[in-house]
mmCIF file of C-alpha atoms in Angstrom:
data_model
loop_
_atom_site.group_PDB
_atom_site.id
_atom_site.type_symbol
_atom_site.label_atom_id
_atom_site.label_comp_id
_atom_site.label_asym_id
_atom_site.label_seq_id
_atom_site.Cartn_x
_atom_site.Cartn_y
_atom_site.Cartn_z
ATOM 1 C CA UNK J 1 100.566 94.803 78.420
ATOM 2 C CA UNK J 2 103.067 95.478 81.129
ATOM 3 C CA UNK J 3 102.282 98.704 83.426
ATOM 4 C CA UNK J 4 105.336 100.197 84.967
ATOM 5 C CA UNK J 5 104.000 102.298 88.066
ATOM 6 C CA UNK J 6 106.400 105.512 89.009
ATOM 7 C CA UNK J 7 107.168 107.105 91.827
ATOM 8 C CA UNK J 8 107.051 105.746 95.532
ATOM 9 C CA UNK J 9 104.112 103.731 94.806
ATOM 10 C CA UNK J 10 105.698 102.384 91.534
ATOM 11 C CA UNK J 11 107.970 100.994 94.289
ATOM 12 C CA UNK J 12 105.239 99.419 95.843
ATOM 13 C CA UNK J 13 102.906 98.186 93.274
ATOM 14 C CA UNK J 14 105.865 96.782 91.069
ATOM 15 C CA UNK J 15 106.011 93.719 92.723
ATOM 16 C CA UNK J 16 104.947 90.014 93.109
ATOM 17 C CA UNK J 17 101.589 89.457 93.248
ATOM 18 C CA UNK J 18 102.307 88.014 96.756
ATOM 19 C CA UNK J 19 101.871 91.614 97.925
ATOM 20 C CA UNK J 20 98.664 92.649 95.689
ATOM 21 C CA UNK J 21 95.902 90.555 94.514
ATOM 22 C CA UNK J 22 95.949 89.880 90.742
ATOM 23 C CA UNK J 23 92.451 90.865 90.326
ATOM 24 C CA UNK J 24 92.983 94.014 92.016
ATOM 25 C CA UNK J 25 96.213 94.699 89.846
ATOM 26 C CA UNK J 26 94.108 94.413 86.596
ATOM 27 C CA UNK J 27 91.561 96.441 88.058
ATOM 28 C CA UNK J 28 94.485 99.237 88.493
ATOM 29 C CA UNK J 29 95.960 98.608 85.446
ATOM 30 C CA UNK J 30 92.740 99.105 83.246
ATOM 31 C CA UNK J 31 92.188 102.212 85.044
ATOM 32 C CA UNK J 32 95.634 103.774 84.427
ATOM 33 C CA UNK J 33 95.035 102.938 80.869
ATOM 34 C CA UNK J 34 92.164 105.186 80.517
ATOM 35 C CA UNK J 35 93.444 107.579 82.752
ATOM 36 C CA UNK J 36 95.172 110.561 81.280
ATOM 37 C CA UNK J 37 97.130 111.312 84.471
ATOM 38 C CA UNK J 38 98.093 108.497 86.589
ATOM 39 C CA UNK J 39 96.263 108.183 89.830
ATOM 40 C CA UNK J 40 98.998 106.111 91.123
ATOM 41 C CA UNK J 41 100.924 109.322 91.276
ATOM 42 C CA UNK J 42 102.189 110.111 94.591
ATOM 43 C CA UNK J 43 101.268 113.732 96.060
ATOM 44 C CA UNK J 44 103.163 115.310 98.748
ATOM 45 C CA UNK J 45 103.166 118.522 100.619
ATOM 46 C CA UNK J 46 105.963 119.937 103.081
ATOM 47 C CA UNK J 47 105.298 121.319 106.695
ATOM 48 C CA UNK J 48 107.523 122.923 109.484
ATOM 49 C CA UNK J 49 110.564 123.649 107.364
ATOM 50 C CA UNK J 50 113.494 123.445 109.267
ATOM 51 C CA UNK J 51 112.365 121.468 111.677
ATOM 52 C CA UNK J 52 113.888 118.218 113.105
ATOM 53 C CA UNK J 53 110.614 116.328 113.663
ATOM 54 C CA UNK J 54 111.211 113.508 116.225
ATOM 55 C CA UNK J 55 107.867 112.335 116.743
ATOM 56 C CA UNK J 56 104.230 112.203 115.418
ATOM 57 C CA UNK J 57 101.159 111.638 117.317
ATOM 58 C CA UNK J 58 96.925 111.672 116.654
ATOM 59 C CA UNK J 59 94.043 112.612 118.518
ATOM 60 C CA UNK J 60 90.835 113.119 116.973
ATOM 61 C CA UNK J 61 91.035 116.019 114.848
ATOM 62 C CA UNK J 62 94.633 116.842 115.450
ATOM 63 C CA UNK J 63 97.891 115.784 115.075
ATOM 64 C CA UNK J 64 100.802 116.625 117.180
ATOM 65 C CA UNK J 65 104.221 117.069 116.414
ATOM 66 C CA UNK J 66 107.530 117.082 118.523
ATOM 67 C CA UNK J 67 111.078 118.850 117.307
ATOM 68 C CA UNK J 68 114.269 119.183 118.610
ATOM 69 C CA UNK J 69 114.588 122.926 118.419
ATOM 70 C CA UNK J 70 111.442 124.121 117.859
ATOM 71 C CA UNK J 71 109.285 122.952 120.567
ATOM 72 C CA UNK J 72 105.933 121.231 120.127
ATOM 73 C CA UNK J 73 103.464 121.803 117.379
ATOM 74 C CA UNK J 74 99.646 120.959 116.863
ATOM 75 C CA UNK J 75 97.953 120.733 113.754
ATOM 76 C CA UNK J 76 94.087 121.184 113.376
ATOM 77 C CA UNK J 77 92.915 118.464 110.629
ATOM 78 C CA UNK J 78 89.743 120.503 110.047
ATOM 79 C CA UNK J 79 91.276 123.706 108.657
ATOM 80 C CA UNK J 80 95.007 122.958 108.523
ATOM 81 C CA UNK J 81 95.633 125.257 111.306
ATOM 82 C CA UNK J 82 99.239 125.056 112.923
ATOM 83 C CA UNK J 83 99.957 126.247 116.922
ATOM 84 C CA UNK J 84 103.626 126.029 118.330
ATOM 85 C CA UNK J 85 104.615 125.863 121.829
ATOM 86 C CA UNK J 86 107.961 126.746 122.195
ATOM 87 C CA UNK J 87 110.270 129.510 124.093
ATOM 88 C CA UNK J 88 109.949 131.575 120.877
ATOM 89 C CA UNK J 89 106.266 131.597 121.324
ATOM 90 C CA UNK J 90 106.379 132.177 125.042
ATOM 91 C CA UNK J 91 103.917 129.418 126.015
ATOM 92 C CA UNK J 92 106.767 126.495 126.746
ATOM 93 C CA UNK J 93 109.910 127.013 128.744
ATOM 94 C CA UNK J 94 111.715 124.076 126.381
ATOM 95 C CA UNK J 95 112.614 123.666 122.778
ATOM 96 C CA UNK J 96 114.013 120.407 122.680
ATOM 97 C CA UNK J 97 111.881 117.112 122.753
ATOM 98 C CA UNK J 98 112.091 113.543 121.552
ATOM 99 C CA UNK J 99 108.815 112.072 121.793
ATOM 100 C CA UNK J 100 105.127 113.120 122.273
ATOM 101 C CA UNK J 101 102.166 111.488 123.485
ATOM 102 C CA UNK J 102 98.165 112.453 123.653
ATOM 103 C CA UNK J 103 95.255 111.381 125.760
ATOM 104 C CA UNK J 104 91.840 112.622 125.886
ATOM 105 C CA UNK J 105 92.564 114.815 128.567
ATOM 106 C CA UNK J 106 96.371 115.550 128.196
ATOM 107 C CA UNK J 107 99.504 115.729 126.021
ATOM 108 C CA UNK J 108 102.918 114.732 127.092
ATOM 109 C CA UNK J 109 106.594 115.727 125.588
ATOM 110 C CA UNK J 110 109.779 114.215 126.470
ATOM 111 C CA UNK J 111 112.792 116.083 127.121
ATOM 112 C CA UNK J 112 116.120 116.281 128.464
ATOM 113 C CA UNK J 113 114.747 118.424 130.957
ATOM 114 C CA UNK J 114 111.815 116.210 132.239
ATOM 115 C CA UNK J 115 108.319 115.524 131.527
ATOM 116 C CA UNK J 116 106.375 118.422 129.864
ATOM 117 C CA UNK J 117 102.496 117.829 130.415
ATOM 118 C CA UNK J 118 99.879 119.861 128.575
ATOM 119 C CA UNK J 119 96.439 119.918 130.508
ATOM 120 C CA UNK J 120 93.970 120.391 127.535
ATOM 121 C CA UNK J 121 91.336 121.918 129.865
ATOM 122 C CA UNK J 122 93.615 124.594 131.063
ATOM 123 C CA UNK J 123 95.757 124.711 128.351
ATOM 124 C CA UNK J 124 99.086 124.881 130.139
ATOM 125 C CA UNK J 125 102.330 123.004 130.290
ATOM 126 C CA UNK J 126 103.829 122.182 133.743
ATOM 127 C CA UNK J 127 107.406 120.596 133.970
ATOM 128 C CA UNK J 128 107.941 117.243 136.122
ATOM 129 C CA UNK J 129 111.629 116.649 137.160
ATOM 130 C CA UNK J 130 112.472 113.133 138.676
ATOM 131 C CA UNK J 131 114.813 112.550 141.914
ATOM 132 C CA UNK J 132 115.891 108.944 141.096
ATOM 133 C CA UNK J 133 118.352 108.431 138.328
ATOM 134 C CA UNK J 134 121.122 110.971 139.014
ATOM 135 C CA UNK J 135 122.418 113.172 137.017
ATOM 136 C CA UNK J 136 120.769 112.058 133.546
ATOM 137 C CA UNK J 137 117.414 110.987 135.276
ATOM 138 C CA UNK J 138 115.719 113.754 133.616
ATOM 139 C CA UNK J 139 116.460 112.356 130.130
ATOM 140 C CA UNK J 140 113.463 111.016 128.638
ATOM 141 C CA UNK J 141 113.522 109.473 125.161
ATOM 142 C CA UNK J 142 110.487 107.459 124.722
ATOM 143 C CA UNK J 143 106.748 107.768 126.168
ATOM 144 C CA UNK J 144 103.395 105.565 125.536
ATOM 145 C CA UNK J 145 100.096 105.999 127.052
ATOM 146 C CA UNK J 146 98.212 102.762 127.660
ATOM 147 C CA UNK J 147 94.724 103.452 127.274
ATOM 148 C CA UNK J 148 93.043 100.519 128.707
ATOM 149 C CA UNK J 149 95.102 100.995 131.767
ATOM 150 C CA UNK J 150 94.909 104.671 132.143
ATOM 151 C CA UNK J 151 98.802 104.591 132.188
ATOM 152 C CA UNK J 152 101.725 106.826 131.011
ATOM 153 C CA UNK J 153 105.149 104.839 130.581
ATOM 154 C CA UNK J 154 107.968 107.050 130.616
ATOM 155 C CA UNK J 155 111.354 105.943 129.001
ATOM 156 C CA UNK J 156 114.366 107.571 131.216
ATOM 157 C CA UNK J 157 117.983 107.469 130.794
ATOM 158 C CA UNK J 158 117.658 105.917 134.281
ATOM 159 C CA UNK J 159 114.649 104.028 134.779
ATOM 160 C CA UNK J 160 111.176 103.356 133.350
ATOM 161 C CA UNK J 161 108.724 105.467 135.336
ATOM 162 C CA UNK J 162 105.063 104.378 135.684
ATOM 163 C CA UNK J 163 102.120 106.861 135.657
ATOM 164 C CA UNK J 164 98.846 106.037 136.846
ATOM 165 C CA UNK J 165 96.640 108.723 135.641
ATOM 166 C CA UNK J 166 93.886 107.485 138.043
ATOM 167 C CA UNK J 167 95.753 107.662 141.360
ATOM 168 C CA UNK J 168 98.229 110.428 139.998
ATOM 169 C CA UNK J 169 100.949 108.494 141.415
ATOM 170 C CA UNK J 170 104.299 108.274 139.835
ATOM 171 C CA UNK J 171 106.192 104.771 140.149
ATOM 172 C CA UNK J 172 109.788 104.362 139.271
ATOM 173 C CA UNK J 173 111.054 100.706 138.033
ATOM 174 C CA UNK J 174 115.059 100.107 138.110
ATOM 175 C CA UNK J 175 115.276 97.430 135.334
ATOM 176 C CA UNK J 176 119.048 97.183 136.154
ATOM 177 C CA UNK J 177 120.416 93.630 134.938
ATOM 178 C CA UNK J 178 123.438 92.921 137.206
ATOM 179 C CA UNK J 179 126.200 95.260 136.835
ATOM 180 C CA UNK J 180 124.777 96.278 133.316
ATOM 181 C CA UNK J 181 123.636 99.894 133.265
ATOM 182 C CA UNK J 182 122.662 100.159 129.819
ATOM 183 C CA UNK J 183 119.880 97.877 130.759
ATOM 184 C CA UNK J 184 118.083 100.318 132.425
ATOM 185 C CA UNK J 185 118.387 103.174 129.784
ATOM 186 C CA UNK J 186 115.231 103.156 127.643
ATOM 187 C CA UNK J 187 114.788 103.999 123.898
ATOM 188 C CA UNK J 188 111.747 102.418 122.809
ATOM 189 C CA UNK J 189 108.453 101.605 124.067
ATOM 190 C CA UNK J 190 105.576 99.723 122.120
ATOM 191 C CA UNK J 191 102.226 98.043 123.314
ATOM 192 C CA UNK J 192 101.916 94.651 122.263
ATOM 193 C CA UNK J 193 98.138 93.667 122.259
ATOM 194 C CA UNK J 194 96.556 93.397 125.782
ATOM 195 C CA UNK J 195 98.929 91.853 127.862
ATOM 196 C CA UNK J 196 102.407 92.807 126.655
ATOM 197 C CA UNK J 197 104.649 95.962 126.868
ATOM 198 C CA UNK J 198 108.117 95.683 125.325
ATOM 199 C CA UNK J 199 111.094 98.217 126.277
ATOM 200 C CA UNK J 200 114.178 98.588 124.040
ATOM 201 C CA UNK J 201 117.321 99.410 125.938
ATOM 202 C CA UNK J 202 120.679 100.259 125.088
ATOM 203 C CA UNK J 203 121.523 96.246 125.662
ATOM 204 C CA UNK J 204 118.387 94.222 125.199
ATOM 205 C CA UNK J 205 114.765 94.305 125.492
ATOM 206 C CA UNK J 206 112.645 94.180 128.675
ATOM 207 C CA UNK J 207 109.148 92.769 128.590
ATOM 208 C CA UNK J 208 106.343 93.056 130.896
ATOM 209 C CA UNK J 209 103.438 91.295 131.427
ATOM 210 C CA UNK J 210 100.390 93.599 132.372
ATOM 211 C CA UNK J 211 98.455 90.795 134.017
ATOM 212 C CA UNK J 212 100.638 90.989 136.802
ATOM 213 C CA UNK J 213 101.378 94.019 138.946
ATOM 214 C CA UNK J 214 104.822 95.819 138.065
ATOM 215 C CA UNK J 215 106.433 94.969 141.418
ATOM 216 C CA UNK J 216 106.110 91.438 140.406
ATOM 217 C CA UNK J 217 109.660 90.051 139.551
ATOM 218 C CA UNK J 218 107.982 87.332 137.653
ATOM 219 C CA UNK J 219 106.175 89.772 135.316
ATOM 220 C CA UNK J 220 109.423 90.878 133.656
ATOM 221 C CA UNK J 221 111.780 88.896 131.606
ATOM 222 C CA UNK J 222 114.581 90.368 129.415
ATOM 223 C CA UNK J 223 116.988 89.156 126.787
ATOM 224 C CA UNK J 224 120.145 90.560 125.058
ATOM 225 C CA UNK J 225 122.089 89.328 122.091
ATOM 226 C CA UNK J 226 123.073 85.952 123.777
ATOM 227 C CA UNK J 227 121.366 82.856 123.799
ATOM 228 C CA UNK J 228 120.656 83.032 120.066
ATOM 229 C CA UNK J 229 118.798 86.403 119.886
ATOM 230 C CA UNK J 230 119.852 88.857 117.833
ATOM 231 C CA UNK J 231 121.645 86.125 116.072
ATOM 232 C CA UNK J 232 124.434 86.813 118.896
ATOM 233 C CA UNK J 233 125.922 89.605 116.494
ATOM 234 C CA UNK J 234 127.644 92.293 117.976
ATOM 235 C CA UNK J 235 129.416 93.212 121.278
ATOM 236 C CA UNK J 236 125.842 94.372 122.341
ATOM 237 C CA UNK J 237 122.852 95.532 120.592
ATOM 238 C CA UNK J 238 120.931 98.755 121.233
ATOM 239 C CA UNK J 239 117.183 98.703 120.549
ATOM 240 C CA UNK J 240 115.789 101.879 119.060
ATOM 241 C CA UNK J 241 112.625 100.908 117.675
ATOM 242 C CA UNK J 242 110.030 98.011 117.809
ATOM 243 C CA UNK J 243 107.167 97.058 115.618
ATOM 244 C CA UNK J 244 104.861 94.243 115.435
ATOM 245 C CA UNK J 245 103.309 92.532 112.266
ATOM 246 C CA UNK J 246 101.451 89.250 112.317
ATOM 247 C CA UNK J 247 103.818 86.959 114.031
ATOM 248 C CA UNK J 248 107.037 88.932 113.854
ATOM 249 C CA UNK J 249 108.606 91.653 115.796
ATOM 250 C CA UNK J 250 110.363 94.389 113.896
ATOM 251 C CA UNK J 251 113.508 95.689 115.925
ATOM 252 C CA UNK J 252 115.214 98.764 115.041
ATOM 253 C CA UNK J 253 118.770 98.424 116.547
ATOM 254 C CA UNK J 254 121.747 101.464 116.738
ATOM 255 C CA UNK J 255 124.992 101.492 114.810
ATOM 256 C CA UNK J 256 127.812 102.422 116.847
ATOM 257 C CA UNK J 257 131.303 101.550 116.000
ATOM 258 C CA UNK J 258 134.674 102.586 116.495
ATOM 259 C CA UNK J 259 138.290 101.700 115.343
ATOM 260 C CA UNK J 260 139.032 100.439 118.737
ATOM 261 C CA UNK J 261 135.427 98.355 118.884
ATOM 262 C CA UNK J 262 134.219 97.991 115.565
ATOM 263 C CA UNK J 263 131.784 95.637 116.591
ATOM 264 C CA UNK J 264 130.350 97.265 119.370
ATOM 265 C CA UNK J 265 126.837 97.951 118.179
ATOM 266 C CA UNK J 266 126.404 96.626 114.470
ATOM 267 C CA UNK J 267 123.031 97.951 113.747
ATOM 268 C CA UNK J 268 120.523 96.860 111.131
ATOM 269 C CA UNK J 269 116.686 95.755 111.584
ATOM 270 C CA UNK J 270 116.293 92.193 113.254
ATOM 271 C CA UNK J 271 113.196 90.056 112.814
ATOM 272 C CA UNK J 272 111.917 87.517 115.114
ATOM 273 C CA UNK J 273 109.017 84.965 114.685
ATOM 274 C CA UNK J 274 108.386 84.999 118.669
ATOM 275 C CA UNK J 275 110.047 81.510 118.239
ATOM 276 C CA UNK J 276 113.692 80.523 117.852
ATOM 277 C CA UNK J 277 114.147 82.055 114.430
ATOM 278 C CA UNK J 278 115.879 85.692 113.742
ATOM 279 C CA UNK J 279 116.485 87.483 110.561
ATOM 280 C CA UNK J 280 118.613 90.514 109.820
ATOM 281 C CA UNK J 281 118.493 93.147 107.321
ATOM 282 C CA UNK J 282 121.352 95.597 107.033
ATOM 283 C CA UNK J 283 123.531 97.592 104.550
ATOM 284 C CA UNK J 284 124.776 94.332 102.389
ATOM 285 C CA UNK J 285 121.067 93.671 101.916
ATOM 286 C CA UNK J 286 120.493 97.050 100.340
ATOM 287 C CA UNK J 287 119.775 99.783 102.903
ATOM 288 C CA UNK J 288 121.742 102.703 103.058
ATOM 289 C CA UNK J 289 123.074 102.381 106.463
ATOM 290 C CA UNK J 290 122.946 100.034 109.547
ATOM 291 C CA UNK J 291 121.707 102.745 111.960
ATOM 292 C CA UNK J 292 117.706 102.526 112.421
ATOM 293 C CA UNK J 293 116.044 106.156 113.303
ATOM 294 C CA UNK J 294 112.318 104.732 112.303
ATOM 295 C CA UNK J 295 110.002 101.901 111.309
ATOM 296 C CA UNK J 296 106.433 101.881 110.094
ATOM 297 C CA UNK J 297 104.185 99.391 108.566
ATOM 298 C CA UNK J 298 101.971 100.314 105.733
ATOM 299 C CA UNK J 299 100.338 96.894 104.125
ATOM 300 C CA UNK J 300 102.931 94.761 103.421
ATOM 301 C CA UNK J 301 105.528 97.317 103.769
ATOM 302 C CA UNK J 302 107.950 98.059 106.308
ATOM 303 C CA UNK J 303 109.188 101.803 106.073
ATOM 304 C CA UNK J 304 112.649 102.478 107.520
ATOM 305 C CA UNK J 305 114.885 105.617 108.345
ATOM 306 C CA UNK J 306 118.389 104.909 108.302
ATOM 307 C CA UNK J 307 121.508 106.497 109.292
ATOM 308 C CA UNK J 308 125.179 105.590 109.127
ATOM 309 C CA UNK J 309 127.640 106.050 112.043
ATOM 310 C CA UNK J 310 131.098 107.539 110.946
ATOM 311 C CA UNK J 311 133.631 105.839 113.428
ATOM 312 C CA UNK J 312 136.327 108.230 112.595
ATOM 313 C CA UNK J 313 134.141 111.422 113.627
ATOM 314 C CA UNK J 314 131.868 109.474 115.542
ATOM 315 C CA UNK J 315 129.133 111.251 114.085
ATOM 316 C CA UNK J 316 125.695 109.899 112.686
ATOM 317 C CA UNK J 317 124.621 110.745 108.834
ATOM 318 C CA UNK J 318 121.021 110.463 107.807
ATOM 319 C CA UNK J 319 121.254 107.720 104.640
ATOM 320 C CA UNK J 320 117.727 108.476 103.662
ATOM 321 C CA UNK J 321 114.348 106.229 103.552
ATOM 322 C CA UNK J 322 114.058 102.298 102.424
ATOM 323 C CA UNK J 323 111.029 100.043 102.215
ATOM 324 C CA UNK J 324 111.170 96.673 102.734
ATOM 325 C CA UNK J 325 108.935 93.740 101.555
ATOM 326 C CA UNK J 326 107.658 92.207 104.706
ATOM 327 C CA UNK J 327 106.828 88.813 102.831
ATOM 328 C CA UNK J 328 109.875 88.488 100.355
ATOM 329 C CA UNK J 329 112.256 90.752 102.307
ATOM 330 C CA UNK J 330 112.926 92.893 99.326
ATOM 331 C CA UNK J 331 114.402 96.134 100.146
ATOM 332 C CA UNK J 332 113.824 99.303 97.692
ATOM 333 C CA UNK J 333 115.679 102.887 98.148
ATOM 334 C CA UNK J 334 113.221 105.404 98.039
ATOM 335 C CA UNK J 335 114.290 108.537 95.695
ATOM 336 C CA UNK J 336 113.677 111.687 98.207
ATOM 337 C CA UNK J 337 113.511 114.232 95.591
ATOM 338 C CA UNK J 338 110.140 112.619 94.557
ATOM 339 C CA UNK J 339 108.718 113.604 97.987
ATOM 340 C CA UNK J 340 109.860 116.549 98.165
ATOM 341 C CA UNK J 341 112.214 115.862 101.121
ATOM 342 C CA UNK J 342 115.091 118.175 101.488
ATOM 343 C CA UNK J 343 116.741 115.863 104.677
ATOM 344 C CA UNK J 344 118.272 112.348 104.557
ATOM 345 C CA UNK J 345 117.516 112.005 107.967
ATOM 346 C CA UNK J 346 114.274 110.090 108.385
ATOM 347 C CA UNK J 347 113.504 110.216 112.261
ATOM 348 C CA UNK J 348 110.174 109.759 112.641
ATOM 349 C CA UNK J 349 106.527 108.110 110.884
ATOM 350 C CA UNK J 350 102.988 108.339 111.410
ATOM 351 C CA UNK J 351 100.366 106.439 109.482
ATOM 352 C CA UNK J 352 96.680 107.676 109.594
ATOM 353 C CA UNK J 353 95.425 105.212 106.907
ATOM 354 C CA UNK J 354 95.202 107.642 104.178
ATOM 355 C CA UNK J 355 98.620 109.773 104.367
ATOM 356 C CA UNK J 356 102.057 108.727 105.863
ATOM 357 C CA UNK J 357 103.460 111.579 107.572
ATOM 358 C CA UNK J 358 107.254 111.986 107.581
ATOM 359 C CA UNK J 359 109.284 113.426 110.137
ATOM 360 C CA UNK J 360 112.723 114.507 108.536
ATOM 361 C CA UNK J 361 115.805 116.859 109.860
ATOM 362 C CA UNK J 362 114.350 119.252 108.102
ATOM 363 C CA UNK J 363 110.387 119.501 108.347
ATOM 364 C CA UNK J 364 107.502 117.359 107.913
ATOM 365 C CA UNK J 365 106.348 115.559 105.003
ATOM 366 C CA UNK J 366 102.559 114.770 104.509
ATOM 367 C CA UNK J 367 102.605 112.116 101.714
ATOM 368 C CA UNK J 368 99.283 110.362 100.267
ATOM 369 C CA UNK J 369 99.847 106.883 99.083
ATOM 370 C CA UNK J 370 95.911 105.726 98.745
ATOM 371 C CA UNK J 371 94.002 106.000 95.852
ATOM 372 C CA UNK J 372 90.479 104.888 95.460
ATOM 373 C CA UNK J 373 91.433 101.226 94.121
ATOM 374 C CA UNK J 374 94.208 100.426 96.499
ATOM 375 C CA UNK J 375 93.799 101.373 100.138
ATOM 376 C CA UNK J 376 96.077 100.102 102.745
ATOM 377 C CA UNK J 377 95.084 98.713 105.847
ATOM 378 C CA UNK J 378 95.919 101.060 109.088
ATOM 379 C CA UNK J 379 97.682 98.143 110.549
#
């Protein structure tokens, strides 16, 4: 007898046995036959209705959420209590944030007005503005804390900033390549194992080898959509997200096209095997749009938040949530109504091993995707 799974787990489990062992499949099938209510049925809960959730970070016992319009939220996992930091609450001087990052003693939030830091011990926010970078030098869109080196990396519209928490020293790093200013406009930062850090820009990717000093030119590499990278597609490539899985690197890229330049930023998800091979998944393969807001890996699947750029109105429109089988590369659309998601803009993800937290343009959704027979690995 063939078992049909429904809902979001149905989109995952009704796949070839390359994604789930035959033995586990039969266990689940038998259990479903004996269970009145399917254990595969998803469970979702909605928080922060109306908030555009741009980023999600976790520390022990708490979840931190940045929003564009409602400041920063802290969620206590133990008692389900939310604490808001915003101009409305009177404990923060800004409400528009792009990213949030956490360490043992601090919380950092990225805004267009600079870097906000919460010192946990004193429960006080401070703002730092940067002198270098000109008019947009204080527009921060990405943050990444390297716990092993005790360093916060700050991705600004102009420059990368390295903050050494031990010495309390900020250092600006200008990575402009020739006359290409967009090569120094940082959108994404991700740690790759113990030695590499990747920086996505509006025209390519920087790779920094942590085993060398950041002032050493040989510690850095840079590539664009030339010389076979990104399949040499489009006039340029703007990297919005970076995700590592196995031997592969997944790049979410921006779509930005106009009537005058229809191939400027083509968008899509690019997959690189760290050697010479590149693949691209985009609208033709089943995605609802070519612009990529967010990426998240859960088991054998990559969750993708997509958007479409209207070249006439020059506006972005959210196009929902899609799941890509990382082995077969099959694209599966998700019915947002099943998850109680009211916005088609899927801006951020965080997977804690049991729940995937989905940041949307109109709230935060907590989705339980495991059950007692099928537990996803966190990485």
